[in-house]
Short mmCIF file of C-alpha atoms in Angstrom, two decimals:
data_model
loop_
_atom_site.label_atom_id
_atom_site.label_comp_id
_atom_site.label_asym_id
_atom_site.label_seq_id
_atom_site.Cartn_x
_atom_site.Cartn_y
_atom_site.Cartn_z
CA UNK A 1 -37.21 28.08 -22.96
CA UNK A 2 -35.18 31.32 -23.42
CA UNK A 3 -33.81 32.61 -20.20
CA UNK A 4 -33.64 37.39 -20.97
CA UNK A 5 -30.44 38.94 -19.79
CA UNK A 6 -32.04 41.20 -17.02
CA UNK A 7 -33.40 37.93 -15.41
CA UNK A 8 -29.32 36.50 -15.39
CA UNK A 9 -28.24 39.87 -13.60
CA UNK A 10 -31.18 39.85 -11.02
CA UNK A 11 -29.86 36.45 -10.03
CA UNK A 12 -26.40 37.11 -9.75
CA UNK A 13 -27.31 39.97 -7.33
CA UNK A 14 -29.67 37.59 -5.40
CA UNK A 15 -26.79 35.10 -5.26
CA UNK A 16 -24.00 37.75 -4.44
CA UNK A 17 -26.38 39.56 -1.38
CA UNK A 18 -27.16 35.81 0.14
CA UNK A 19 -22.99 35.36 -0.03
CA UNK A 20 -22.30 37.86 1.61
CA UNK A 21 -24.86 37.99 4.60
CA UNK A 22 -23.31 34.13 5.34
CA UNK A 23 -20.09 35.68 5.91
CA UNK A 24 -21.21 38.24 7.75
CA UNK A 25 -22.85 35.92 10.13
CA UNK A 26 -20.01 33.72 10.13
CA UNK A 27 -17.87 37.08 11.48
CA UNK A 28 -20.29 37.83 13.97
CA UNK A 29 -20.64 33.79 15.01
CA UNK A 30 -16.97 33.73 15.15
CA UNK A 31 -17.06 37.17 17.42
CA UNK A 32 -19.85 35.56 19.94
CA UNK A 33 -17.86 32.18 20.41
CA UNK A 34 -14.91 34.12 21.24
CA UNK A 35 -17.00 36.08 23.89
CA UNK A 36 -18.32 33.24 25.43
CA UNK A 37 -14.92 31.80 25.90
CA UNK A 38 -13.25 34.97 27.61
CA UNK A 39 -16.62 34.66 30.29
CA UNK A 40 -15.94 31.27 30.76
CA UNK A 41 -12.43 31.86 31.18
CA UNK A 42 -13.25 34.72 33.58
CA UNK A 43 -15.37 32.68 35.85
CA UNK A 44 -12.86 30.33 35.81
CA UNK A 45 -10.07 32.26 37.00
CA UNK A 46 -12.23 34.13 39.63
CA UNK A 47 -13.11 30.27 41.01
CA UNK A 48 -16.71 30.78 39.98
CA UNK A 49 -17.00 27.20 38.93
CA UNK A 50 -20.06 26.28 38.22
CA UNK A 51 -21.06 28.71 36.13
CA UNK A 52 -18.05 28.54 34.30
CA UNK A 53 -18.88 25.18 33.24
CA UNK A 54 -21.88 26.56 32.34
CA UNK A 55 -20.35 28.76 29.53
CA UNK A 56 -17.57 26.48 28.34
CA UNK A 57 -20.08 23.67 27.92
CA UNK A 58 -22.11 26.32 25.69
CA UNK A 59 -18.44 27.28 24.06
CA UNK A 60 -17.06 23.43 23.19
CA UNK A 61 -20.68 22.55 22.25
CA UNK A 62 -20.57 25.00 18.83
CA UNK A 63 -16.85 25.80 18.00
CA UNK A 64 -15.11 24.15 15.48
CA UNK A 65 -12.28 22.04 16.82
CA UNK A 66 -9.25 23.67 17.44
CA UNK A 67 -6.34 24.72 19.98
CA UNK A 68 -8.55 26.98 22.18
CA UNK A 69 -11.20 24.23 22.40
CA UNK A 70 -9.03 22.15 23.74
CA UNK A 71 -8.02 24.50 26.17
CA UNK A 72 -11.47 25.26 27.39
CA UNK A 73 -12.10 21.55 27.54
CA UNK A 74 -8.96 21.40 30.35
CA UNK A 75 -10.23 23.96 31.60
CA UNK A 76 -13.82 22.64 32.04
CA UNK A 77 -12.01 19.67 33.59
CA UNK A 78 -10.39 21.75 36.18
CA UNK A 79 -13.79 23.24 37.43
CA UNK A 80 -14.99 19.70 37.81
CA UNK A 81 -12.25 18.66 39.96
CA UNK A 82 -12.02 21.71 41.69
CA UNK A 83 -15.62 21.15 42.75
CA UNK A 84 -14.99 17.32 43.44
CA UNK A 85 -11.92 18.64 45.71
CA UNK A 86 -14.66 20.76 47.76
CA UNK A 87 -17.19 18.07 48.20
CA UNK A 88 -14.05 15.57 48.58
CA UNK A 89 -12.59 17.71 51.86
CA UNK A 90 -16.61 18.05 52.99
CA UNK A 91 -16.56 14.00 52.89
CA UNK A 92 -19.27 14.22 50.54
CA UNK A 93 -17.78 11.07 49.05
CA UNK A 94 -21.23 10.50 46.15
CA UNK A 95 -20.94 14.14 45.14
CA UNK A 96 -17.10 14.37 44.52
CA UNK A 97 -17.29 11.22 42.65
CA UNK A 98 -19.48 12.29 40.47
CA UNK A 99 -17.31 15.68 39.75
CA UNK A 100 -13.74 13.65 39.53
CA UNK A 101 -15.97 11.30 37.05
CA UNK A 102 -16.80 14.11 34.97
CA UNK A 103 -13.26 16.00 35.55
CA UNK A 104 -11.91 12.72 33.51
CA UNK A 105 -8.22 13.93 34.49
CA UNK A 106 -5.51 11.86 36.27
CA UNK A 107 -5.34 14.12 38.70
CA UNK A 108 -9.07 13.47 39.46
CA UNK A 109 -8.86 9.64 39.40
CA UNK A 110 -6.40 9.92 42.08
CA UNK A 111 -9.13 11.10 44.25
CA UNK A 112 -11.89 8.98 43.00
CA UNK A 113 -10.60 5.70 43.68
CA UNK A 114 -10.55 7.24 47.69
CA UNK A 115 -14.21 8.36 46.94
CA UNK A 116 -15.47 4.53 45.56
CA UNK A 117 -13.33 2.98 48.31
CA UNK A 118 -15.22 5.35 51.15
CA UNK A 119 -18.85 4.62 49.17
CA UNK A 120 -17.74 1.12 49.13
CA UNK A 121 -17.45 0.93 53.05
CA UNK A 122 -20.69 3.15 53.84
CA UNK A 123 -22.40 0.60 51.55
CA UNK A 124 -21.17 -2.40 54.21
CA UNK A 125 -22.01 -0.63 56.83
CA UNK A 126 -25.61 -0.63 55.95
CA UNK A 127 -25.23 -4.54 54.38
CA UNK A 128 -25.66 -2.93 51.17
CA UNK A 129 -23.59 -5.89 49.39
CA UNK A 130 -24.10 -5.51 45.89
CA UNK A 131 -23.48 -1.61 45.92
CA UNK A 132 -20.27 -1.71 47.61
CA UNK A 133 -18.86 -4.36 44.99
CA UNK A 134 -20.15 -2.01 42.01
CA UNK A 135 -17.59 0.51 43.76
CA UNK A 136 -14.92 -1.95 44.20
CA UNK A 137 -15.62 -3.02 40.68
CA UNK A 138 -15.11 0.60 39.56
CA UNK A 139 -11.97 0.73 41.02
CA UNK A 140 -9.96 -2.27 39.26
CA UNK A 141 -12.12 -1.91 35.95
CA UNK A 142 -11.39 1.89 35.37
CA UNK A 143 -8.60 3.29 37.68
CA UNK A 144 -6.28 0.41 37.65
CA UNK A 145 -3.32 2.40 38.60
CA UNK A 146 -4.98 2.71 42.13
CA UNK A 147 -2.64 1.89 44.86
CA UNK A 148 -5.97 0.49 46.62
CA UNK A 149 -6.32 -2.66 44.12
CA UNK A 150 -4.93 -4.42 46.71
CA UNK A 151 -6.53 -4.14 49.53
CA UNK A 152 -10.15 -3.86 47.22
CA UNK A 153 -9.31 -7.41 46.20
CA UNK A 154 -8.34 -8.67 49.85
CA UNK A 155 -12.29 -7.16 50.70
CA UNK A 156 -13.69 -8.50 48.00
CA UNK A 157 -12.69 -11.98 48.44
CA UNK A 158 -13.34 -12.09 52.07
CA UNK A 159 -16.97 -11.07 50.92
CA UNK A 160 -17.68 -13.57 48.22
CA UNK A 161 -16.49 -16.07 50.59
CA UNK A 162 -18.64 -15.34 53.33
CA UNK A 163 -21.20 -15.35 50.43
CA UNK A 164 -20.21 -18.78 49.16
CA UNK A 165 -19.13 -17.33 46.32
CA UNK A 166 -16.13 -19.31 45.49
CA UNK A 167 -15.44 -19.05 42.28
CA UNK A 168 -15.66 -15.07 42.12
CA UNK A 169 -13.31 -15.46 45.11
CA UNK A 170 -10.74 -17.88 43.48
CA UNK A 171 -10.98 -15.47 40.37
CA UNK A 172 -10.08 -12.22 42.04
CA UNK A 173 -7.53 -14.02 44.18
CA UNK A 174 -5.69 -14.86 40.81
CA UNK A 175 -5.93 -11.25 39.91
CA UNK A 176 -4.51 -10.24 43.27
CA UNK A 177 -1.68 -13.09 43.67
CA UNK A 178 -0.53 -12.73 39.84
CA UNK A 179 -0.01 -9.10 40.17
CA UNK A 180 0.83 -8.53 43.72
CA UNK A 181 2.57 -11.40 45.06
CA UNK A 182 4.17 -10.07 47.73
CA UNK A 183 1.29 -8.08 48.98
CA UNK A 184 0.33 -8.25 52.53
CA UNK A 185 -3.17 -8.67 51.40
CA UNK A 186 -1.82 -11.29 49.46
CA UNK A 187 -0.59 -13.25 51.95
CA UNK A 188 -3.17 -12.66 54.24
CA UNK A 189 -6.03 -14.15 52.60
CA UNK A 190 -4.04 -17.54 51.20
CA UNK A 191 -4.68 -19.53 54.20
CA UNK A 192 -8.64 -18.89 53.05
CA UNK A 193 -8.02 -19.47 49.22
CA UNK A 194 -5.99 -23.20 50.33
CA UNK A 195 -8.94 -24.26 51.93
CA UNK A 196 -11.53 -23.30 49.12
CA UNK A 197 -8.90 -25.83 46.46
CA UNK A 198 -11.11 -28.93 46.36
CA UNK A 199 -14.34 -26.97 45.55
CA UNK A 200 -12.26 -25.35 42.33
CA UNK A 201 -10.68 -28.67 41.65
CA UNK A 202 -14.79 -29.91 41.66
CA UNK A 203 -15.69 -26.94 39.18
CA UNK A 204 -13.07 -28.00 36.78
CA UNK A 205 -14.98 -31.26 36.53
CA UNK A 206 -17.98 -29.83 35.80
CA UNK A 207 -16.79 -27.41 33.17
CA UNK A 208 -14.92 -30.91 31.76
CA UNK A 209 -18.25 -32.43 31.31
CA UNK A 210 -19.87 -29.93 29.32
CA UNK A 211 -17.02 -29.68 27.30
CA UNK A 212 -15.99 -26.69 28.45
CA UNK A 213 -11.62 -27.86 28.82
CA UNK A 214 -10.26 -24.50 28.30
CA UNK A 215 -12.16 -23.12 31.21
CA UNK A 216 -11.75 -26.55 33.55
CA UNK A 217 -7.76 -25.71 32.54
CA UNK A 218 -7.50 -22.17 33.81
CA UNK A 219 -9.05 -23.25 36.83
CA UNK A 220 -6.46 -26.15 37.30
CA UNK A 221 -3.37 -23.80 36.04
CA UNK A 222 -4.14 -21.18 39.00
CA UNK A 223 -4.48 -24.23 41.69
CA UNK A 224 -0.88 -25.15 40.13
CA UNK A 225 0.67 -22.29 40.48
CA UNK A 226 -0.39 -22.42 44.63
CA UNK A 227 1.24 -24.65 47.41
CA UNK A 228 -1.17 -27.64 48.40
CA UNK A 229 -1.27 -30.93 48.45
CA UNK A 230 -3.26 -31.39 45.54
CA UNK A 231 -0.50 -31.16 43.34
CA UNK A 232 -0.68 -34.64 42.12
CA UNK A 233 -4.27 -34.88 41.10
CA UNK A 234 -4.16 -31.33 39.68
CA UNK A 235 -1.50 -32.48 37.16
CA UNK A 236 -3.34 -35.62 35.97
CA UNK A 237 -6.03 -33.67 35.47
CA UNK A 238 -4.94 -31.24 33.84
CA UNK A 239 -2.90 -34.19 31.46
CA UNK A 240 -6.79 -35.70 31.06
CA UNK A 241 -7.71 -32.25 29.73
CA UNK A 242 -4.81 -32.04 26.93
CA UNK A 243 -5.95 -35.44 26.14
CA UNK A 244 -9.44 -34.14 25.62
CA UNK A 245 -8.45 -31.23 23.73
CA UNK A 246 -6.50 -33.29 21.28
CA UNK A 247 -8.95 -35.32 20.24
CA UNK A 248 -11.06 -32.38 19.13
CA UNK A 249 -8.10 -30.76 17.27
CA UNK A 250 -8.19 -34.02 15.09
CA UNK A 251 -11.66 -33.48 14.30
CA UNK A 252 -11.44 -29.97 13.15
CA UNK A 253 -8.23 -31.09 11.37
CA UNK A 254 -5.64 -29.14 13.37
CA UNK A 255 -3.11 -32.03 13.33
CA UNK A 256 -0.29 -29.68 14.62
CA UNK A 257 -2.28 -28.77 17.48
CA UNK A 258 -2.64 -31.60 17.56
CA UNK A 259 0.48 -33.02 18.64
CA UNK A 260 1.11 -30.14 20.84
CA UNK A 261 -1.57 -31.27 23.33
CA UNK A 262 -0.01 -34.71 23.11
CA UNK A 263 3.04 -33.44 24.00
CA UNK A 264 1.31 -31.74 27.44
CA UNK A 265 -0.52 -35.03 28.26
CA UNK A 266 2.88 -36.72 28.42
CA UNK A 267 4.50 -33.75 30.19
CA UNK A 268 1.84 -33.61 33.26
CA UNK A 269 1.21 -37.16 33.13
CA UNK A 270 4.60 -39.30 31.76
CA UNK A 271 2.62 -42.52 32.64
CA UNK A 272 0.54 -41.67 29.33
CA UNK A 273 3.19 -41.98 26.54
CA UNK A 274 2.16 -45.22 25.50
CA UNK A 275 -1.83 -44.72 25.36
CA UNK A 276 -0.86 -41.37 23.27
CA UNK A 277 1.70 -43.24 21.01
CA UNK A 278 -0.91 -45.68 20.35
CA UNK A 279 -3.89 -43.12 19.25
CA UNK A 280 -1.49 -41.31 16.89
CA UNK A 281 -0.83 -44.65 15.21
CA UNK A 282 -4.16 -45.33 14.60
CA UNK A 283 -5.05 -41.67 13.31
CA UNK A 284 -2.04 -41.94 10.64
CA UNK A 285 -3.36 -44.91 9.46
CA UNK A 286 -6.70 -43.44 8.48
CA UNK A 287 -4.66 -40.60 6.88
CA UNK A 288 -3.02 -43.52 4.56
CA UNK A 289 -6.58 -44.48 3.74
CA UNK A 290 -7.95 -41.45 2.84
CA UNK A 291 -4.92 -40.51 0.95
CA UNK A 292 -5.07 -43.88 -1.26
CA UNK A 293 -8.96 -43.38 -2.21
CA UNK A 294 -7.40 -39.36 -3.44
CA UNK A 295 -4.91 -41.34 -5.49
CA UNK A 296 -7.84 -43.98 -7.05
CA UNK A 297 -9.46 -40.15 -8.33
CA UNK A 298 -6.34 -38.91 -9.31
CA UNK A 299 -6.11 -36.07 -6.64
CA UNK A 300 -2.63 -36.39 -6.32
CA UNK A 301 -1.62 -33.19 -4.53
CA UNK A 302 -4.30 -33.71 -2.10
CA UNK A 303 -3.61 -37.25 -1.52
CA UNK A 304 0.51 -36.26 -0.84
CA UNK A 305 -1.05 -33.50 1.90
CA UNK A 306 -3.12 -36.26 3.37
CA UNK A 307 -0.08 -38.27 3.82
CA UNK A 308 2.30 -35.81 5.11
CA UNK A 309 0.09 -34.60 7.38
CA UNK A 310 0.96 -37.73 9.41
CA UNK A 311 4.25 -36.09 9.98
CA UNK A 312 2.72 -33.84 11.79
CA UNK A 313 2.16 -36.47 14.24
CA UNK A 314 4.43 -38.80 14.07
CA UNK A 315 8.31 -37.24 12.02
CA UNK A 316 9.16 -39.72 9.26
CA UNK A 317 6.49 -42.03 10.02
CA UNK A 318 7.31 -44.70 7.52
CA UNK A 319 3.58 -45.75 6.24
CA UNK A 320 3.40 -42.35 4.79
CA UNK A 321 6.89 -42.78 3.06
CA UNK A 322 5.70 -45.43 1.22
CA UNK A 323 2.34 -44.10 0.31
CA UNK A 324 3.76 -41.01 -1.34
CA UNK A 325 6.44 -43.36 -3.15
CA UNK A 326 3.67 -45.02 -4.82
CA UNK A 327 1.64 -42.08 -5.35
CA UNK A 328 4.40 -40.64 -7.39
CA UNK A 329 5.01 -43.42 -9.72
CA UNK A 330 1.45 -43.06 -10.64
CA UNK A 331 1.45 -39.59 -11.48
CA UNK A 332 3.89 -39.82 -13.64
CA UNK A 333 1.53 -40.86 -16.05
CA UNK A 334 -0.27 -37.40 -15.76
CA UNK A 335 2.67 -35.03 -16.69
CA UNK A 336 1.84 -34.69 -20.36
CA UNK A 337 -0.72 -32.17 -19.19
CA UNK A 338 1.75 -30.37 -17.25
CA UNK A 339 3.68 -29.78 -19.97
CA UNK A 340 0.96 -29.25 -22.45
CA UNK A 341 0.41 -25.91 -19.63
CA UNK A 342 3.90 -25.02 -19.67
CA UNK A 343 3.97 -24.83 -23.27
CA UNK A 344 1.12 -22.97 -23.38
CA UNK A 345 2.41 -20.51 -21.03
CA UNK A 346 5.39 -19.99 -23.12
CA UNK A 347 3.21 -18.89 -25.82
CA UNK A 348 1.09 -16.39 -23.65
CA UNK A 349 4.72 -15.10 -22.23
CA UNK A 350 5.53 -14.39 -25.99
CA UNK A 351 2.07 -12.86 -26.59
CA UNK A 352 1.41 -15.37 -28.66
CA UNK A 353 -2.20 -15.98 -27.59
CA UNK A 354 -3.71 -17.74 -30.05
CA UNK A 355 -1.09 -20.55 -30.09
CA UNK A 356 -0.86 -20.80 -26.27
CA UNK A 357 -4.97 -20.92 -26.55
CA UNK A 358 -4.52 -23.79 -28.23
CA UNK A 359 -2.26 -25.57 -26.01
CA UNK A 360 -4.03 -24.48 -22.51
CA UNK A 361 -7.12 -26.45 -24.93
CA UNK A 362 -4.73 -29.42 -25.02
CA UNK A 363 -3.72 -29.41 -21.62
CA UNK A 364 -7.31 -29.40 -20.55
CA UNK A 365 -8.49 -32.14 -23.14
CA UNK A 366 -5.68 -33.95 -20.52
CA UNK A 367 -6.35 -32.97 -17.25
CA UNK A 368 -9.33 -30.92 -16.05
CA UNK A 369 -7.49 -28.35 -14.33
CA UNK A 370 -9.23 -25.04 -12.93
CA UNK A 371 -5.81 -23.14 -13.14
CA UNK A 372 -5.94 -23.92 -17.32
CA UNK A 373 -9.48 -23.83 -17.70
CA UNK A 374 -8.95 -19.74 -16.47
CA UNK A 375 -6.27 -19.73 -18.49
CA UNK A 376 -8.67 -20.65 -21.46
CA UNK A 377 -10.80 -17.86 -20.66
CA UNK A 378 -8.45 -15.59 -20.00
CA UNK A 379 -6.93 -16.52 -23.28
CA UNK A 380 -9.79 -15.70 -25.34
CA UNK A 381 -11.02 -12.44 -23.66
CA UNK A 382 -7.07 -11.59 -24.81
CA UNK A 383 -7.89 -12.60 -28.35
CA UNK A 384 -10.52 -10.00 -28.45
CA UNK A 385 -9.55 -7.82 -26.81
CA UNK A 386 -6.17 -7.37 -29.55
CA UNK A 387 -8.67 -7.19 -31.99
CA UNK A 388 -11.21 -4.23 -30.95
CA UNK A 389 -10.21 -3.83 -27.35
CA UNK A 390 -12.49 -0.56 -26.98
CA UNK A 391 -15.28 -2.66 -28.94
CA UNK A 392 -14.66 -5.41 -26.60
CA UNK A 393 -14.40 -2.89 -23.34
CA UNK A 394 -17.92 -1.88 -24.35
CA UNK A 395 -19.30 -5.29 -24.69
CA UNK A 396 -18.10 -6.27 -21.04
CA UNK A 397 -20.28 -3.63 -19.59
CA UNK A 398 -22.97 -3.42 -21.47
CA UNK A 399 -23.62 -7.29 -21.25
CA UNK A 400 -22.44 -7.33 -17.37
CA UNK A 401 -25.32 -8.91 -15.30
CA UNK A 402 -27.78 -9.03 -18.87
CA UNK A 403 -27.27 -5.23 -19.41
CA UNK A 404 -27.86 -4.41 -15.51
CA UNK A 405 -25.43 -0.88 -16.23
CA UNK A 406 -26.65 0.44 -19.15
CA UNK A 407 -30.80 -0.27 -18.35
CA UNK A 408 -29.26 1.98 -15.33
CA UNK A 409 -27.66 4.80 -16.94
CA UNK A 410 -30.65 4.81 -19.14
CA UNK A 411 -32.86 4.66 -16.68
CA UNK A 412 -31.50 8.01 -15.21
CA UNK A 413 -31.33 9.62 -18.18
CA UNK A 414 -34.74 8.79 -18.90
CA UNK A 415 -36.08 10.03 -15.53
CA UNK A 416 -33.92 13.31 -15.85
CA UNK A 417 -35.05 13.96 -19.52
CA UNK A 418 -38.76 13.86 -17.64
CA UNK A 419 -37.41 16.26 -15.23
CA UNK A 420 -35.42 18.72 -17.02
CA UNK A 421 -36.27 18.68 -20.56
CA UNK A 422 -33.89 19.32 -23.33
CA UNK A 423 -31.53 20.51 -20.98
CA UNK A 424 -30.39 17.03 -20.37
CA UNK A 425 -27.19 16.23 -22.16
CA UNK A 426 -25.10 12.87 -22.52
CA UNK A 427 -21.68 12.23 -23.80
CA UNK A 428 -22.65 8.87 -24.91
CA UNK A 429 -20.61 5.63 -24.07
CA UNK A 430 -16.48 6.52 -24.23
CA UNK A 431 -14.29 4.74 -23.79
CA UNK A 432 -10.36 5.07 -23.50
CA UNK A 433 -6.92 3.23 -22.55
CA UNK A 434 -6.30 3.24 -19.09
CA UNK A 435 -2.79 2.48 -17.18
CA UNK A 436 -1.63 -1.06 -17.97
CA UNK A 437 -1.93 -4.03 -20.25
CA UNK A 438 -5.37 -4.63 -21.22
CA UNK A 439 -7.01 -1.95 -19.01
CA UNK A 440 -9.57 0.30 -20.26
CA UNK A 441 -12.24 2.87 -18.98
CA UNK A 442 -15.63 3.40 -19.79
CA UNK A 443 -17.57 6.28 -19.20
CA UNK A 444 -21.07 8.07 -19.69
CA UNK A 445 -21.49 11.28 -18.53
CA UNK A 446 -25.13 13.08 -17.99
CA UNK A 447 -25.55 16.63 -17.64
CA UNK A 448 -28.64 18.73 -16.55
CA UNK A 449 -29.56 22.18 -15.41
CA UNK A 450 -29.17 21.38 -12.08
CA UNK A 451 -28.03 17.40 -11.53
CA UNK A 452 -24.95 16.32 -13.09
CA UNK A 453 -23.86 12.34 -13.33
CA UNK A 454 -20.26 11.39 -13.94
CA UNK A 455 -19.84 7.13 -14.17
CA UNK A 456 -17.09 5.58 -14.61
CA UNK A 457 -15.49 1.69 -14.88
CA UNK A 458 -11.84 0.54 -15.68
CA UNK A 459 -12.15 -2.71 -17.37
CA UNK A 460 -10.04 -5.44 -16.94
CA UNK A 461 -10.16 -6.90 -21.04
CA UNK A 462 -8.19 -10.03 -20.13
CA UNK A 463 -10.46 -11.32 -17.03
CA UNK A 464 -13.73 -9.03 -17.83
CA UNK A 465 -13.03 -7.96 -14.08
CA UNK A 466 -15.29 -4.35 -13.92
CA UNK A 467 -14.23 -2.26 -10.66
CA UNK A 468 -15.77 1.20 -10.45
CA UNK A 469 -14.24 4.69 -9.71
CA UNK A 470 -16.24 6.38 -8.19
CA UNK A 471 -19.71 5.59 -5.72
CA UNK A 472 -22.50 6.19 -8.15
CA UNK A 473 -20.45 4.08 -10.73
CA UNK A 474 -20.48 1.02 -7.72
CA UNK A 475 -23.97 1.80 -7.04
CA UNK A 476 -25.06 0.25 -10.63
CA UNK A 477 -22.77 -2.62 -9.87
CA UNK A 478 -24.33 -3.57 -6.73
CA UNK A 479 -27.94 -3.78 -8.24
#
């Protein structure tokens, strides 16, 4: 289809009219968000808050980001506070919350801690419980530079004890002890805590029998960091615990960690040494067995892991010694593969491929190794590649997943040739050295009127390792 020269021009001037009515609206945009600023700005200064607001929400909603949105946003801030200051001095303590909340300024959470603290004691003054913790909660959750976390700790355990709440009490006396131990609030409320210890001490059980140790151990580490007499049964139990926890770290395999929770039973609990001595004994000994039936299937490195991981119990634990002793002597017998590899090696240093192919063969006729059987492949995608490495670049894709790329890119091509016409144009497969050894890139590019296609691979020769450049090329991958 012929496109006449008149028809060109008449588009260009379409085009050219449509440009430049978008920049004139842009201009005159540009001129209106600038207006609405200066108003807001205006209202601002003249303390007509609200309203303000009004126009700076309006102004930060469509501006681009940039230095003088930022200032309205302070601004904006400032009208909130300003209005939470009002309602704060009227003791409308709901109302200036909510303005110091949306002020979201330092300044304003200076104020809003008083306003939750004031909410908080209305709310107890009608026995609204569960209200006035949400506003204690507010106050050590978000504004935990308040110099009222204190005494909003001091009434909060005081009400979860009368509520026979224990364990919320316990857990925000921790908070209040650990970081305000000299507190008056602090000290006023431990007489009430010391008296709660045998209930906590009773939860730790519990969590113990569901398994639950690292909770039953925070619970006994804050009773043992408090004066009582309790200290004695705290400690054992806490030495039960490690004991506990040990045990599982040898069933997931964590020998190390093992051994440090050994170490803590003995260290709450020194009366223990012997019963721990004893279990790691009996654990190294199943190490030795599992080690000797690696040697019996010639799994040599795993079985010298095996055995050394005894040391992780128990330092030079002499069972072990021997085992790898005997181990060794009987992969001795093995090394001619090893070497076999190394030769091999030597070859593929010298880019001798073919001969160190035929070595990395030998060494695998030997020993079954994954490491040489890569090297194998590796080996002769190398061989190939020296011969027709573009050839060979071209074969990797266009056999990758049965073909899965090209039935793509001919797919589109097919569906844009449908669309367009003759006006779809390819550039055919290409392909072309790309930056190191071995690397290549493949591309195919597909033009049309009004849709162009651009996909591209760099191909890896020596591991056939395809990693596209850009989306739609990774799109065809992931099919």
């Amino acid at each position: 289809m012929k496109i006449s020269g008149n028809s060109i021009l008449q588009n260009r001037k379409k085009f050219f009219l449509k440009l430049s009515t978008f920049i004139l609206l842009v201009i005159l945009l540009g001129c209106s968000m600038n207006k609405k600023y200066t108003t807001a700005y205006n209202l601002y200064m003249k303390s007509n808050y609200v309203v303000a607001i009004k126009f700076y929400d309006d102004y930060i909603k469509n501006s681009p980001n940039g230095a003088l949105a930022t200032k309205a946003e302070l601004e904006r801030s400032d009208c909130y506070y300003q209005l939470g200051y009002q309602a704060f001095h009227k003791e409308n303590w709901l109302l200036a919350s909510r303005l110091f909340y949306l002020a979201n300024s330092v300044i304003a959470d200076s104020k809003l801690d008083n306003c939750y603290y004031k909410l908080a004691e209305e709310s107890l003054n009608i026995n609204d419980i569960n209200t006035a913790l949400d506003y204690y909660d507010s106050i050590t959750t978000y504004l935990t530079d308040s110099e009222l976390i204190p005494e909003v700790l001091f009434n909060k355990i005081k009400i979860y004890i009368d509520s026979d709440k224990k364990l919320e009490a316990f857990n925000d006396y921790h908070l209040l002890w650990s970081n305000y131990p000299d507190n008056k609030f602090t000290i006023s409320i431990q007489p009430l805590i010391d008296n709660l210890i045998p209930y906590y001490m009773n939860q730790a059980v519990e969590f113990r029998k569901t398994a639950d140790y690292d909770n039953a151990l925070n619970i006994l580490f804050k009773l043992n960091q408090y004066p009582t007499q309790f200290k004695d049964e705290i400690l054992i139990g806490i030495s039960d615990l490690y004991l506990l926890k040990a045990e599982d770290a040898i069933t997931e395999h964590k020998y190390t960690q093992a051994k440090k929770y050994y170490s803590e039973v003995i260290v709450y609990d020194p009366q223990k040494e012997t019963i721990v001595n004893k279990r790691m004994d009996e654990i190294c000994n199943e190490f030795i067995q599992e080690g000797s039936r690696l040697v019996e299937n010639y799994k040599f490195d795993e079985a010298f892991a095996i055995y050394e991981t005894c040391y992780e119990l128990l330092p030079e634990y002499q069972k072990s010694t021997d085992a790898i002793e005997e181990a060794k002597k009987l992969k001795e017998s093995y090394t001619l593969a090893f070497q076999y590899k190394n030769k091999a090696e030597s070859y593929e240093n010298d880019k001798e491929y073919v001969k160190a192919l035929e070595f990395y063969r030998i060494s695998y006729s030997s020993m079954q190794m994954k490491e040489v059987q890569n090297k194998i492949y590796m080996m002769s995608n190398t061989i190939k590649a020296q011969k027709d490495p573009k050839g060979f670049a071209l074969e990797i894709i266009q056999s990758f997943k049965k073909g899965i790329i090209v039935q793509g890119v001919n797919g589109l091509q097919s569906d844009l040739k449908d669309k367009y016409g003759e006006n779809v144009k390819s550039s055919g497969w290409k392909v072309s050295y790309a930056l190191g050894e071995f690397k290549y890139e493949v591309r195919f590019d597909i033009l049309a009127s009004e849709e162009n296609y651009y996909f591209v691979w760099r191909i890896n020769l020596q591991t056939r390792e395809i990693v596209p450049l850009n989306k739609i090329s990774e799109e065809l991958l992931k099919q």
